[in-house]
Short mmCIF file of C-alpha atoms in Angstrom, two decimals:
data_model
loop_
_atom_site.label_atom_id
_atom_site.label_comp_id
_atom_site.label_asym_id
_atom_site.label_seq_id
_atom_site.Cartn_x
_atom_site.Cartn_y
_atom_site.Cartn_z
CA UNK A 1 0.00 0.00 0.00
CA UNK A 2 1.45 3.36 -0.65
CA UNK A 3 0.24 6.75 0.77
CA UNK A 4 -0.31 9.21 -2.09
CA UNK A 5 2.47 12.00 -2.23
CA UNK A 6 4.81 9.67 -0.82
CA UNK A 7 5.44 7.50 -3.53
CA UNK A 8 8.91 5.35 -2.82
CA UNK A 9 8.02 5.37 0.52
CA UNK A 10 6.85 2.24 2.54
CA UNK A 11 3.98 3.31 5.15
CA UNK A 12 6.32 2.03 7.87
CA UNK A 13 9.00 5.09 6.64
CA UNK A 14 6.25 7.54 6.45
CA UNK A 15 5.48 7.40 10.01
CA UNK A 16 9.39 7.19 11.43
CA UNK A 17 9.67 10.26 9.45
CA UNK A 18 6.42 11.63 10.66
CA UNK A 19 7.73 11.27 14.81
CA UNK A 20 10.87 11.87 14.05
CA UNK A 21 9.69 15.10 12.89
CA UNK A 22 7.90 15.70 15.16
CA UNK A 23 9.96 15.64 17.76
CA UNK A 24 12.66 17.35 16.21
CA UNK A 25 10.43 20.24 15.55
CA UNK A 26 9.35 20.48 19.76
CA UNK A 27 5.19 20.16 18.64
CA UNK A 28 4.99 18.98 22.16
CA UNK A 29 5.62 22.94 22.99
CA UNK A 30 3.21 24.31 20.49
CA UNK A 31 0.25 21.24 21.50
CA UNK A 32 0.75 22.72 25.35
CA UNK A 33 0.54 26.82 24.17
CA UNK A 34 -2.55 25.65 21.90
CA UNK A 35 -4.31 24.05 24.57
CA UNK A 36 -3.75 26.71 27.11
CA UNK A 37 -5.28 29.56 24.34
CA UNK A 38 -8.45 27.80 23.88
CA UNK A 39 -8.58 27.49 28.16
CA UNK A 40 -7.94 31.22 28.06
CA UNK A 41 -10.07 32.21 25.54
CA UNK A 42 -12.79 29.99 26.83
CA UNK A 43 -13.85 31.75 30.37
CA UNK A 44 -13.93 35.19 29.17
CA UNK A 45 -16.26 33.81 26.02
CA UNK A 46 -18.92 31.61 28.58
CA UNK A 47 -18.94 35.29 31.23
CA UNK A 48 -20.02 36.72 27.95
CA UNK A 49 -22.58 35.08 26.68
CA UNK A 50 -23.93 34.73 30.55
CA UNK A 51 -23.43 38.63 30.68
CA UNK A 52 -25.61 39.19 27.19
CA UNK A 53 -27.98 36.98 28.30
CA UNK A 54 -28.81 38.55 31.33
CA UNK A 55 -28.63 41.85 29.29
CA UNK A 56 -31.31 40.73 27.00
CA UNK A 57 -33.65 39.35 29.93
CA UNK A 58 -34.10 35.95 28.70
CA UNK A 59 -34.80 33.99 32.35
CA UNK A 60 -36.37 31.14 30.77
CA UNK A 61 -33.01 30.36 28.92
CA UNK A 62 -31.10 30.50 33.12
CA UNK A 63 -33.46 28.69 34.16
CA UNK A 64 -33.06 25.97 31.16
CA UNK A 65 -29.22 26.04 32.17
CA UNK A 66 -29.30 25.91 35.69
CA UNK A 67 -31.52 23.08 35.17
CA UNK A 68 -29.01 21.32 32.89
CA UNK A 69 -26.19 22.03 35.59
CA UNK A 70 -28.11 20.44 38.41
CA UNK A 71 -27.77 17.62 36.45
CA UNK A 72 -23.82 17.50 35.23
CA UNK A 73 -22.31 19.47 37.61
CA UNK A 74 -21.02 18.44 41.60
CA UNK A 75 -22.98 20.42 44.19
CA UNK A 76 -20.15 22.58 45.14
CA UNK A 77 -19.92 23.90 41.91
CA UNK A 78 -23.69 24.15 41.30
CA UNK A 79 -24.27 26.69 44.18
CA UNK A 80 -21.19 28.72 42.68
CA UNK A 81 -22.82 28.75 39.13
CA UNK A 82 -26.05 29.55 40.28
CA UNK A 83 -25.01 32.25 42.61
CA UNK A 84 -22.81 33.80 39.54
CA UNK A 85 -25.86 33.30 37.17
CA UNK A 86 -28.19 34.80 39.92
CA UNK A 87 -25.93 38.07 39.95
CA UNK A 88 -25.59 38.14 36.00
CA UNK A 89 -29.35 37.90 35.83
CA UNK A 90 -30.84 40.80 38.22
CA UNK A 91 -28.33 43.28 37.27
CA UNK A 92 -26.99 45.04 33.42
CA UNK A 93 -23.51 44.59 33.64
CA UNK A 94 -22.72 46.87 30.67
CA UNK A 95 -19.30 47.60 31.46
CA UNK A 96 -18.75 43.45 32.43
CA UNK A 97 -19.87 42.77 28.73
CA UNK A 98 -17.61 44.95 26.91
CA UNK A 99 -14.51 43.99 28.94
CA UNK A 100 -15.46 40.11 28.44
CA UNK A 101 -15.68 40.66 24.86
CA UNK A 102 -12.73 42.53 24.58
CA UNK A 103 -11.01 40.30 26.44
CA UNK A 104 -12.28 37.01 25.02
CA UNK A 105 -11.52 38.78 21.01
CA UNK A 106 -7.87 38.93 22.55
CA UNK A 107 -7.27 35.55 23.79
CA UNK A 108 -8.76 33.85 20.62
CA UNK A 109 -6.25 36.41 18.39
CA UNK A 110 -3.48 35.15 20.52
CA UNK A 111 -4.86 31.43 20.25
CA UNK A 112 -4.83 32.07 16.25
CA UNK A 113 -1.57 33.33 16.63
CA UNK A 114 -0.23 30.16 18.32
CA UNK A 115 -1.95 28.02 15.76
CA UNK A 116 -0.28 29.87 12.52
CA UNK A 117 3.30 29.46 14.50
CA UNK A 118 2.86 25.80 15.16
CA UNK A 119 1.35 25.38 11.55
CA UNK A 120 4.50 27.57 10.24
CA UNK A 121 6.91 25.32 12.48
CA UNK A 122 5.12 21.58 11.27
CA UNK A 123 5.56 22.91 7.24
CA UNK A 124 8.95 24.26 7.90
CA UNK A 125 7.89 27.90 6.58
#
């Protein structure tokens, strides 16, 4: 069998090549950075969509989630989410919305930036 653009080489070669390279070029690194971008970007994306959501009144849509959470989350955790959601719910945050988005455009930017380094590493650009 023989992998298309690798003609000549066994499948066997392709993936000694394909760790060896991988190694060599420290994607260990660049897997860790990427992983800890999308964790960054993540909380300041969920406090804004909880923040718009309380800003556009929709209580049947809390309710749904805390309702869901009950159900995944420990106990300990529920009574933080529900106090956070109870907070986010009786009061417009304005200022808390604009900061989370700001904040949450930045972290993905930097997570894109991490992914078109590692990318530019893997194809030796």
């Amino acid at each position: 069998m023989r992998i298309p653009g690798f003609e000549g080489l066994a499948p066997g070669d392709v993936a000694k090549h394909a760790v060896k390279d991988f190694f060599a070029d420290d994607m260990m690194t660049y897997a860790a950075a990427l992983a800890y971008h999308v964790m960054l970007a993540l909380f300041p994306f969920v406090i804004f969509l909880i923040t718009l959501l309380g800003a556009l009144g929709l209580s049947e849509l809390f309710d749904w989630l805390l309702e869901q959470g009950r159900a995944t989350l420990p106990p300990e955790t529920m009574r933080v989410v529900s106090q956070v959601f109870t907070e986010v719910q009786g009061q417009h945050r304005s200022g808390l919305l604009s900061v989370s988005i700001l904040f949450a455009i930045w972290a993905a930017s930097a997570g894109v930036r991490a992914l078109m380094t590692s990318l530019n590493v893997a194809y030796d650009v």
